[in-house]
Coordinates of C-alpha atoms and ligand atoms in Angstrom, one line a residue:
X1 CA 12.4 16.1 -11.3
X2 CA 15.8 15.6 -13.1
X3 CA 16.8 12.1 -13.1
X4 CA 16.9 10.5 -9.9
X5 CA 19.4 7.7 -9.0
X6 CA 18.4 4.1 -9.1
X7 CA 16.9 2.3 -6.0
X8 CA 17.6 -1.1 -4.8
X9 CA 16.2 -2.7 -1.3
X10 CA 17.6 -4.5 1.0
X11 CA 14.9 -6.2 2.8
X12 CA 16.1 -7.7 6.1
X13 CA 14.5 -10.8 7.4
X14 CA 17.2 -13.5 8.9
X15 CA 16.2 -12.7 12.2
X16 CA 13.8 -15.8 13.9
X17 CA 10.9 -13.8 15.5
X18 CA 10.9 -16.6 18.2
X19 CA 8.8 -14.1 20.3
X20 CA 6.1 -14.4 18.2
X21 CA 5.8 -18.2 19.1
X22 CA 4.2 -19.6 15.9
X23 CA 4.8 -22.3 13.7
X24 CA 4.5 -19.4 10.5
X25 CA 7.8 -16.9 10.0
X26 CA 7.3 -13.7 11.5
X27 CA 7.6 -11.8 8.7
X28 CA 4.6 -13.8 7.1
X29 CA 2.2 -12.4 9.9
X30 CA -0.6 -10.6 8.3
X31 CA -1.6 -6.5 8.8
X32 CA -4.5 -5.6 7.4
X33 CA -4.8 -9.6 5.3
X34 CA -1.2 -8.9 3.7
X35 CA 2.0 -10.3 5.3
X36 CA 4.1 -7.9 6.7
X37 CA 7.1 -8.8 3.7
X38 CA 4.2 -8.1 1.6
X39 CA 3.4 -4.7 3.0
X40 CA 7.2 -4.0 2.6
X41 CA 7.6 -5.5 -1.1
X42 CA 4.5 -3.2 -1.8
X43 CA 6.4 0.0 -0.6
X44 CA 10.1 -0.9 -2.1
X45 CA 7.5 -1.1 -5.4
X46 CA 6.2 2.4 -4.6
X47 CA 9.0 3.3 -4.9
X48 CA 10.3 2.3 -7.9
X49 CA 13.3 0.1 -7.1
X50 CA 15.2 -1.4 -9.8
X51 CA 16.6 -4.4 -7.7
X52 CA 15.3 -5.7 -4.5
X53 CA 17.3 -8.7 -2.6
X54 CA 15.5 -10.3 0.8
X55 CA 18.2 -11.3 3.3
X56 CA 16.7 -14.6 5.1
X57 CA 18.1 -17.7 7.4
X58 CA 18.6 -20.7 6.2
X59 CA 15.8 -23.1 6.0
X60 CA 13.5 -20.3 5.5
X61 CA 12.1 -21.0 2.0
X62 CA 8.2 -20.3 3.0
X63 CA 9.5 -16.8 3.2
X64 CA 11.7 -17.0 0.3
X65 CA 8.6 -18.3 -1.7
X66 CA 6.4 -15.1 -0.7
X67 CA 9.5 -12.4 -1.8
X68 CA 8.1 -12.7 -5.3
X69 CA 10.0 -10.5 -7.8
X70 CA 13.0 -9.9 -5.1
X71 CA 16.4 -11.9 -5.3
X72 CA 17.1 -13.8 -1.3
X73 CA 20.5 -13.8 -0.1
X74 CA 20.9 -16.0 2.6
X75 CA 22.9 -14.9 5.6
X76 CA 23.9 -18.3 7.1
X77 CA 24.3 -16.6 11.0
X78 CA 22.8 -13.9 12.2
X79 CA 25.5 -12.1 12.9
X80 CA 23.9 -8.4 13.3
X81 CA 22.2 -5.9 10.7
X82 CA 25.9 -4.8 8.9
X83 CA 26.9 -8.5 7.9
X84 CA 23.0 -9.1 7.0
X85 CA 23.1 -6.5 4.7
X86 CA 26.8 -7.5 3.2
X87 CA 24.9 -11.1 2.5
X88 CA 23.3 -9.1 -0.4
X89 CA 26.5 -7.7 -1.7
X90 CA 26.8 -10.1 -4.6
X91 CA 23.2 -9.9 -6.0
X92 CA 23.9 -5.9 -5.6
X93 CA 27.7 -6.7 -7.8
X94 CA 27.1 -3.4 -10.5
X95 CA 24.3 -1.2 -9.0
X96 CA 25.0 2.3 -8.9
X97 CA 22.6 4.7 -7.4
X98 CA 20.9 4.8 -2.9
X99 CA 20.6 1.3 -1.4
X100 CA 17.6 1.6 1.0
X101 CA 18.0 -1.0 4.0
X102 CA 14.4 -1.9 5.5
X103 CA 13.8 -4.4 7.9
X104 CA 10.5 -6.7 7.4
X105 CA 9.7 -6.6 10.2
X106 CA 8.4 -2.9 10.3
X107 CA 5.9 -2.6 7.8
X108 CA 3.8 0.8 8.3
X109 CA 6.4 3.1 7.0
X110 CA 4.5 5.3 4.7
X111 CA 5.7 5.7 0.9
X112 CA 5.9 9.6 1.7
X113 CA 8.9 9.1 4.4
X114 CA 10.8 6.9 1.9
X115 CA 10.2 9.9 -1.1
X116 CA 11.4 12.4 1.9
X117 CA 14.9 10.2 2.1
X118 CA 15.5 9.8 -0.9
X119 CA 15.1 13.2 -1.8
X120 CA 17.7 13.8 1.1
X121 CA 20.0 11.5 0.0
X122 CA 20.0 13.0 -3.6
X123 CA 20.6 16.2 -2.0
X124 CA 23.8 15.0 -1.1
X125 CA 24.0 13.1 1.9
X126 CA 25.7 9.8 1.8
X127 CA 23.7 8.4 5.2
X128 CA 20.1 9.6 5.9
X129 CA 18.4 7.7 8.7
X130 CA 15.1 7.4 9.8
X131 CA 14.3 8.3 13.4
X132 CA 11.5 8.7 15.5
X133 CA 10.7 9.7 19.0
X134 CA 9.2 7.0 21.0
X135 CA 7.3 7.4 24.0
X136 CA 9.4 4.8 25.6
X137 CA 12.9 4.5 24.1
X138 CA 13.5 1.7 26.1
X139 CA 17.0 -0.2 24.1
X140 CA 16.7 1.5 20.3
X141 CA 20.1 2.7 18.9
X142 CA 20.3 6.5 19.9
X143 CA 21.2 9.1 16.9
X144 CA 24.1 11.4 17.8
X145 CA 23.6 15.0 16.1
X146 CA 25.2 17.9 16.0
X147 CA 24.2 21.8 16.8
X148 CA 22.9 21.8 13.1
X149 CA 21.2 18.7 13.1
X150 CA 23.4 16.4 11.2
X151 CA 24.0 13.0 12.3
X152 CA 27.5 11.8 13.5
X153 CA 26.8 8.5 15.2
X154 CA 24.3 5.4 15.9
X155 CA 25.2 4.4 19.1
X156 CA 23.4 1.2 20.6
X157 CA 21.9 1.2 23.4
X158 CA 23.9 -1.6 25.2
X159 CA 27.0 0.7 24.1
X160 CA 25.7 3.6 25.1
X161 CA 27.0 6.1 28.2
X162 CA 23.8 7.9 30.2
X163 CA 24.1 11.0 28.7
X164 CA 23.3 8.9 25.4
X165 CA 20.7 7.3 26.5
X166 CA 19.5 10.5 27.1
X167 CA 18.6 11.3 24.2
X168 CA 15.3 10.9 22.4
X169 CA 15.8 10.6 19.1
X170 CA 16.2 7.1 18.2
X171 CA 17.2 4.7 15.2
X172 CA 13.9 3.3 13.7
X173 CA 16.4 1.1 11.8
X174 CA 16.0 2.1 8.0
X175 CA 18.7 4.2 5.9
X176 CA 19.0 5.3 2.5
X177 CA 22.6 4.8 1.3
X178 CA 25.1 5.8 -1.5
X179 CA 25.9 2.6 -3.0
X180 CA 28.8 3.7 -3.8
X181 CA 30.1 3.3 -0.2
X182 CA 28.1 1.2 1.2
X183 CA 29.8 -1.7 1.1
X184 CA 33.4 -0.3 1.7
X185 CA 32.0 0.8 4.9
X186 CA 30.5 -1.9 5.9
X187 CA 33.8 -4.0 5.4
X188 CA 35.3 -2.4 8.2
X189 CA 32.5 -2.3 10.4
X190 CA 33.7 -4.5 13.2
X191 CA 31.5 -6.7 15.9
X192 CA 33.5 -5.2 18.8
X193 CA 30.7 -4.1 20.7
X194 CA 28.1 -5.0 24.1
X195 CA 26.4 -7.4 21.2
X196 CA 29.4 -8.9 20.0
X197 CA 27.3 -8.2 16.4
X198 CA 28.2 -6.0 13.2
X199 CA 26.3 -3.3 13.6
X200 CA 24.5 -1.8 10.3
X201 CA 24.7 1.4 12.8
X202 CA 28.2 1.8 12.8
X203 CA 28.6 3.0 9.3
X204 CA 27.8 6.4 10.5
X205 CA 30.7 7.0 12.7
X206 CA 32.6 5.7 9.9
X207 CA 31.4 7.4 6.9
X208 CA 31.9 10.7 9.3
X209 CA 35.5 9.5 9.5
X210 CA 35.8 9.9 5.7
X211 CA 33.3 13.4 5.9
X212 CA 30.6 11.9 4.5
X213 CA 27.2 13.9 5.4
X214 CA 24.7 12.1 7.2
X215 CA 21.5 13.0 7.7
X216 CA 18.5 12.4 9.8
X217 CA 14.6 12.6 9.0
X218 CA 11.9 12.1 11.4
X219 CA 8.9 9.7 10.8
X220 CA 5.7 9.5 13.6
X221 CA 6.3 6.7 16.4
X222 CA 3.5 4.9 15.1
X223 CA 5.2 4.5 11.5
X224 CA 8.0 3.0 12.6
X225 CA 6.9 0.1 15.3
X226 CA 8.9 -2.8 15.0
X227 CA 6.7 -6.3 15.2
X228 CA 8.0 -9.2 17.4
X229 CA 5.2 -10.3 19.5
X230 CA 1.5 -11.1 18.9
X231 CA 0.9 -8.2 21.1
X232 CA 3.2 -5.8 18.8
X233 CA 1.3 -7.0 15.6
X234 CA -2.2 -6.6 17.2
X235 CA -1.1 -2.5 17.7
X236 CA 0.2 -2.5 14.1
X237 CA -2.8 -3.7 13.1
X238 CA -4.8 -0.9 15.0
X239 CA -2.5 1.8 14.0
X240 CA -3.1 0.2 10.3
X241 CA -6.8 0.4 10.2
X242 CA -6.7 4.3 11.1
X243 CA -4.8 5.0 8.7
X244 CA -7.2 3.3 6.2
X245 CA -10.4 5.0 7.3
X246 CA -8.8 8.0 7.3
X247 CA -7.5 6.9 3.9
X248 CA -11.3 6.3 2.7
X249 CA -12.9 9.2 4.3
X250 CA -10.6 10.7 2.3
X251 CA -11.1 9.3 -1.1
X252 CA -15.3 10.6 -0.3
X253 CA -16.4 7.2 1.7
X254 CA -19.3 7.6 4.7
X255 CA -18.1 5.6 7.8
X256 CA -20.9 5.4 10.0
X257 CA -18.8 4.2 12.8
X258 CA -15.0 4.5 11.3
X259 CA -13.5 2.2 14.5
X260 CA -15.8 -0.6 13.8
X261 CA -15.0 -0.7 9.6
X262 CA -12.1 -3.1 9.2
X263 CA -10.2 -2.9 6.1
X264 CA -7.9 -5.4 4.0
X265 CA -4.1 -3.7 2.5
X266 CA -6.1 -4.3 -0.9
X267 CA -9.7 -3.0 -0.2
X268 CA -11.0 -0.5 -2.8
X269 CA -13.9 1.6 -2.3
X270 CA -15.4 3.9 -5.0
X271 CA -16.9 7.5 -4.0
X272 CA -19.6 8.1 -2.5
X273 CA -19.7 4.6 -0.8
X274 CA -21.6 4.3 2.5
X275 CA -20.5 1.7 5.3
X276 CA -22.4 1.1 8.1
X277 CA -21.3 0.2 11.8
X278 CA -19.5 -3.2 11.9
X279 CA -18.5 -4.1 8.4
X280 CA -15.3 -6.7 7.7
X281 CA -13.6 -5.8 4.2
X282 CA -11.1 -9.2 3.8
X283 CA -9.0 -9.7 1.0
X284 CA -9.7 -8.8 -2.3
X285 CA -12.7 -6.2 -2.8
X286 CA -13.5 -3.7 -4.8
X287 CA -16.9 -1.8 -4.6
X288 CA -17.7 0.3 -7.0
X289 CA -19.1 4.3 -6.5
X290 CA -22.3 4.6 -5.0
X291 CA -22.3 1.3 -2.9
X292 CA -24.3 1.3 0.2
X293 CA -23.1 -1.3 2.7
X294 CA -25.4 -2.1 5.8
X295 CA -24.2 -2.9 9.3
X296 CA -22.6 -6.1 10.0
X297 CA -21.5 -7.6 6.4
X298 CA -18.7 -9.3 5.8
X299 CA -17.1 -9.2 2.4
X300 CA -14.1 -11.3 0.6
X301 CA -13.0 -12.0 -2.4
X302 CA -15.7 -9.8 -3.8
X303 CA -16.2 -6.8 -6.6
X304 CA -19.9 -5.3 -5.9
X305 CA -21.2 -3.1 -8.9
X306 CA -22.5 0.9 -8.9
X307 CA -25.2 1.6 -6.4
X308 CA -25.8 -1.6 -5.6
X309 CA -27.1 -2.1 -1.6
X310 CA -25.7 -5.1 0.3
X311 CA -26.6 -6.1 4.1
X312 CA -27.2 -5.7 6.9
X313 CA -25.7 -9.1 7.8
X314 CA -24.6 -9.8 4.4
X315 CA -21.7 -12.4 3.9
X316 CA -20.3 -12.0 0.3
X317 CA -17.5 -14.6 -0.2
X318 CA -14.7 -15.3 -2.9
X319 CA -16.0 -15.1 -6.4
X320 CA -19.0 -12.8 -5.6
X321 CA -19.6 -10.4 -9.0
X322 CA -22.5 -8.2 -7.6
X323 CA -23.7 -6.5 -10.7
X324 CA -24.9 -2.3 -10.8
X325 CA -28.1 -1.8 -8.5
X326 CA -28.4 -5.7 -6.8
X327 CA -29.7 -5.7 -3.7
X328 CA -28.2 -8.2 -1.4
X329 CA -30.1 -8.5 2.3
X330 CA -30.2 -9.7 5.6
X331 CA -28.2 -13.5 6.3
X332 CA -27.9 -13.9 2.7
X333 CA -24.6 -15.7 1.7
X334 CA -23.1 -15.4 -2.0
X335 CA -20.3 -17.7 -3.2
X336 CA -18.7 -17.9 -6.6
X337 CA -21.8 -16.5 -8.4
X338 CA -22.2 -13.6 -11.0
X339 CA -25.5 -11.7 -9.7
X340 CA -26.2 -9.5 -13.2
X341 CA -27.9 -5.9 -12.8
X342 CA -30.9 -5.2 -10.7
X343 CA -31.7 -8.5 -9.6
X344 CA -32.8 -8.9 -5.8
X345 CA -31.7 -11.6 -2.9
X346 CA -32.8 -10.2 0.0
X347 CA -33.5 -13.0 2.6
X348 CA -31.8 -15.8 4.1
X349 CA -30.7 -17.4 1.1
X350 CA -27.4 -19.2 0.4
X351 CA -26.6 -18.1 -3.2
X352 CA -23.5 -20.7 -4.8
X353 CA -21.8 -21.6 -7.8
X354 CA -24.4 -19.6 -9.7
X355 CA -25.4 -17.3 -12.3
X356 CA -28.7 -15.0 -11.5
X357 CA -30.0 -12.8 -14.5
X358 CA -30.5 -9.5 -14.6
X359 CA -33.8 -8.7 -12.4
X360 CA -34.4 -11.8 -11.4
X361 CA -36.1 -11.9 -7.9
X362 CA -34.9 -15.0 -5.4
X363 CA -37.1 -15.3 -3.0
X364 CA -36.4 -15.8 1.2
X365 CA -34.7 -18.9 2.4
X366 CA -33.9 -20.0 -1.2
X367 CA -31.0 -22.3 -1.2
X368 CA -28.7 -23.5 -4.1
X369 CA -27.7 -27.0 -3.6
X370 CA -24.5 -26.9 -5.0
X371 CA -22.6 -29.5 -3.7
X372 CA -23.5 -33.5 -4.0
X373 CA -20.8 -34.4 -1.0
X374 CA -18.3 -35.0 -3.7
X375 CA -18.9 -32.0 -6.4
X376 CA -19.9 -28.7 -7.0
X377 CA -22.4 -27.9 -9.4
X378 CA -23.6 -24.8 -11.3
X379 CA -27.2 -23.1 -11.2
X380 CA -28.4 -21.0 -13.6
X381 CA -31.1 -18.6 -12.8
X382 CA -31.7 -16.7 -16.2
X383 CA -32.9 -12.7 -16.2
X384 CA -36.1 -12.1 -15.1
X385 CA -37.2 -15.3 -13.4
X386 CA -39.3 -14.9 -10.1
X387 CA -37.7 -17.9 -7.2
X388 CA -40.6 -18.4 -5.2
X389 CA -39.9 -18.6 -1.4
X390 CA -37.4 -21.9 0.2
X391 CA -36.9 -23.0 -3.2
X392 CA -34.3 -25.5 -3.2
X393 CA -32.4 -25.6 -6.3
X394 CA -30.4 -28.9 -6.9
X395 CA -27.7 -27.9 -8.9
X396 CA -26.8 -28.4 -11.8
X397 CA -30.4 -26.9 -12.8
X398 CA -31.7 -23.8 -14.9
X399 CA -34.6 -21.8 -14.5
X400 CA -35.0 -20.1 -17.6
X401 CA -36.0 -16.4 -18.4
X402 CA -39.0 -15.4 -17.2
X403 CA -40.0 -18.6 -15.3
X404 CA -41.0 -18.9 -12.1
X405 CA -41.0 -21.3 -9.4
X406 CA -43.5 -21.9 -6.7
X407 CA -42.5 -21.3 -3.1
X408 CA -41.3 -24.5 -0.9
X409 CA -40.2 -26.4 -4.4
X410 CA -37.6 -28.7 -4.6
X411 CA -36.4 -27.9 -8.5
X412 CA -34.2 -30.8 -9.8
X413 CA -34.8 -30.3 -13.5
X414 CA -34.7 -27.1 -15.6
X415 CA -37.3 -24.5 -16.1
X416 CA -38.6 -23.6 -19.1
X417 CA -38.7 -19.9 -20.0
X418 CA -41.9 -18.3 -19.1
X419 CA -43.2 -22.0 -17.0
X420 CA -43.8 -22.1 -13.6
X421 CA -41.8 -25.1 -11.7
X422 CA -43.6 -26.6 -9.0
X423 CA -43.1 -29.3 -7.1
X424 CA -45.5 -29.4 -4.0
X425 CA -47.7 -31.6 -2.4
X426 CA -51.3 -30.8 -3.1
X427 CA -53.0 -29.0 0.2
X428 CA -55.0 -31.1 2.2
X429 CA -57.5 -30.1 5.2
X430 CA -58.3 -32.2 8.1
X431 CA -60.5 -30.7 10.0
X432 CA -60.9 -30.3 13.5
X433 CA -57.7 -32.8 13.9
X434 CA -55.8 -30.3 15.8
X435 CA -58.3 -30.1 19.0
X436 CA -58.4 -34.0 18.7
X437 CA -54.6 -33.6 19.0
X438 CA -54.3 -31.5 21.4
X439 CA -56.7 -33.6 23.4
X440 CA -54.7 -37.1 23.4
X441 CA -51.6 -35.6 24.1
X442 CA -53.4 -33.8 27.4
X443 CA -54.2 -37.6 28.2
X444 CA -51.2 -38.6 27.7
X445 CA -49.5 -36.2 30.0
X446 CA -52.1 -36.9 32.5
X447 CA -50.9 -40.7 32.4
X448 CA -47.3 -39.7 33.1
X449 CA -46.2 -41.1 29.7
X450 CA -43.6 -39.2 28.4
X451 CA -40.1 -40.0 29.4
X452 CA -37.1 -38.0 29.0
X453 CA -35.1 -39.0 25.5
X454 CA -31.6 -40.3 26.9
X455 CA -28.8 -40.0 24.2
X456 CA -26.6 -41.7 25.9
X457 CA -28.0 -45.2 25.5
X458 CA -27.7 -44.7 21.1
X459 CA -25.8 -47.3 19.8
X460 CA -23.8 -46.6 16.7
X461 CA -24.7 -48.8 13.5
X462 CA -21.6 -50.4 12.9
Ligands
UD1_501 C1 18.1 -2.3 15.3 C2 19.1 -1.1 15.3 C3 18.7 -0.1 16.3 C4 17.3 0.4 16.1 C5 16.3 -0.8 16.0 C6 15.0 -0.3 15.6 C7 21.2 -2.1 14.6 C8 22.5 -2.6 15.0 N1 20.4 -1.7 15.5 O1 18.2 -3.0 16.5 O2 19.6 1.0 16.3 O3 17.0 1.3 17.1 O4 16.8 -1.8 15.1 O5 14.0 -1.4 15.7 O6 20.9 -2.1 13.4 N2 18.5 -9.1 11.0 C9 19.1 -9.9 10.1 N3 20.3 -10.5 10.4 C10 20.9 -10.3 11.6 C11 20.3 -9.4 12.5 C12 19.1 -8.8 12.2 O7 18.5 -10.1 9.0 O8 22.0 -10.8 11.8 C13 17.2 -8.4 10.7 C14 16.1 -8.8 11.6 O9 15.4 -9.9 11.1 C15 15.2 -7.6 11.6 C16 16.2 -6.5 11.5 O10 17.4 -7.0 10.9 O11 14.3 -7.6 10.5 C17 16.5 -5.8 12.8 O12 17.2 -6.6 13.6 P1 17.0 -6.6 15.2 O13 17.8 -7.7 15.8 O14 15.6 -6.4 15.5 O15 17.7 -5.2 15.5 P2 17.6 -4.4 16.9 O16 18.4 -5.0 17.9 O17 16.2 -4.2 17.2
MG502 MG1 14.3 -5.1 16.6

């Protein structure tokens, strides 16, 4: 394409989400682990815009400190969506090219409807807006065309006549704008209205005034949901994760059951990756081609190598490096450990602040004892090394290549290569001492002597 104008964003958050009753800004409510500004940051970056301001509130500087990369402009009232967007007038002093006006609080509009305005605005139209056609339009702003389809008004709901309301095509709230205008429209934008606000809305009437085309482009109802209650983000949500199967089905992933796979904005699967019913991809994973994921795992903060297998009931957490062809099993936690190729944890073992060789086999119900109540500590399984099974290593320990240590140990010094580490009791036999026991306690019974344990009557050592 010849060269395209430059972009800058307008991202507009001043308003107070109070319906979302929470201690945390609306616009730092997660979809999909990412905050909604986030989800909006990462599509202004799709885009490739040279400048991006945030419009907040006062006091809103946890919000301020998540627009990374963006200049804030603070709009001190909220006095509607044209005087947010003249709050970012200074940081935009200079830029020539479309301003895109987004609102943060709508974060599923795909990169593809913001490429199709653009290309309209470069076409020539000084307004496109983005509209949709809800179900229910209930009080969005309805868009006024003509018989050929171009635009000539936003008018608000609580402005409009019934044969406006009428109509179904509605303002999602986004536009792409010729900077060059922008601004000089929105000067004489004016808050005489049902509101009493400054309508961003009204610069289409206005820029008609001076013949400036406007145009409309149409994105699915489910793009364009604006969030303000818990309810409202719970739907984004939903509407999120579809898209994202879809996404990976896609890309060549198996999803047993695709409505029971939840993914994270960041989640990366390879090809040929298969995910069984019930799997939770948080923050932060990449799996590599040829992954096999089994039912019910749960994975964050977490790169799993080529082929390897993980689950069912597998719970990989942050720092997890699961090298090429590990096998990771059943109610087997991993935390901050690097798990080289081939080796194998397959059982109910708790597997942190570690380092496991390449084929090394850890045995079920081994356990890393990694933290003294005060520090954590590393353990060092070198390749090759056989863990015998409910080995309890007490960090910081190594077991060195080749070694092995005997099941039901307690290893609190290192290994040498090639030794065995064993720390059992010798076996003893009694014999016949479990008939004799069974015996006395018969008695016992017989005697009425066992009374109920009472927890109430513990006295705490002082
Ligand atoms: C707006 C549109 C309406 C559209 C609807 C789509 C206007 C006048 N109306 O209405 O046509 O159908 O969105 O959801 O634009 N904000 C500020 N400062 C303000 C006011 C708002 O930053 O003074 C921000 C809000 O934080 C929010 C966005 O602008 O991110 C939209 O504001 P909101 O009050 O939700 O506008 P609507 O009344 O829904
Ligand atoms: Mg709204």
């Amino acid at each position: 394409m010849a060269d395209q104008a430059p972009i800058a964003a307008v991202i507009l958050a001043a308003g107070k989400g109070t319906r979302m009753k929470s201690a945390l800004p609306k616009v730092l409510h997660a979809i999909g682990g990412r905050s909604m500004l986030d989800h909006v940051l990462a599509t202004v970056g799709a885009l490739g815009a040279d400048q991006t301001v945030v419009v907040l509130g006062p006091d809103m500087d946890q919000v301020a400190a998540e627009a990374k990369g963006a200049s804030i402009a603070i709009q001190k009232d909220a006095l509607g969506t044209g005087h947010a967007v003249l709050a970012a007038r200074e940081a935009l002093d200079g830029f020539h090219g479309t301003v895109f006006v987004l609102f943060a609080d709508t974060p599923l509009v795909r990169d593809e409807t913001f490429r199709d305005m653009r290309a309209i605005r470069e076409a020539g139209a000084g307004v496109v807006v983005l509209g949709f056609r809800p179900d229910d339009p209930a009080a969005y702003g309805r868009l006024i065309t003509d018989s050929s389809g171009a635009l000539d008004a936003i008018i608000e709901f609580k402005d409009a006549n019934a044969e406006q309301r009428a109509v179904p095509l509605c303002n999602a709230g986004l536009m792409a704008i010729d900077g060059e205008v922008l601004f000089d429209l929105l000067d004489r934008v004016t808050n005489d209205n049902a509101k009493g606000e400054y309508y961003l809305t009204d610069i289409v009437a206005l820029a008609r005034e001076r013949g400036i085309a406007c145009r409309v482009t149409e994105a699915p109802a489910d793009e364009v949901m604006g969030i303000n209650s818990r309810e409202e983000l719970a739907a984004a949500e939903a509407v999120f994760q579809r898209r994202r199967r879809r996404q990976a089905m896609e890309d060549g992933v198996t999803l047993h059951d695709p409505d029971t796979v939840y993914f994270s904005a960041d989640t990366r699967l390879g090809q040929d990756v298969t995910v069984g019913q019930n799997v939770v991809f948080g923050p932060g994973v990449t799996v590599e081609d040829g992954v096999t994921i089994k039912p019910f795992s749960h994975l964050e903060g977490t790169h799993v190598g080529a082929d390897a297998i993980v689950g069912p009931f597998a719970r990989l957490r942050p720092g997890a490096e699961i090298g090429t062809d590990v096998h990771v099993g059943n109610f087997v936690e991993i935390k901050n450990a690097i798990v080289e190729p081939g080796a194998k944890i397959n059982h109910l073992t708790y597997v942190g602040d570690a380092f496991v060789g390449a084929r090394s086999n850890i045995g079920a119900g081994t356990i890393t004892c990694n933290y003294d109540g005060f520090n954590k500590h590393l353990t060092v399984i070198e390749e090759d090394v056989f863990i015998g099974s409910n080995t309890a290593l007490v960090a910081p320990v190594r077991i060195g290549k080749g070694a092995n240590t005997a099941a039901g140990s307690v290893i609190s010094q290192n290994v040498d290569p090639n030794a065995l580490g064993v720390t059992r009791p010798p076996h003893r036999q009694l014999d016949e001492w479990a008939a004799k026991y069974r015996e006395k306690k018969a008695a016992e019974k017989a005697d009425g002597k066992w009374p109920k344990p009472d927890p109430s009557t513990v006295k705490k050592s002082s």
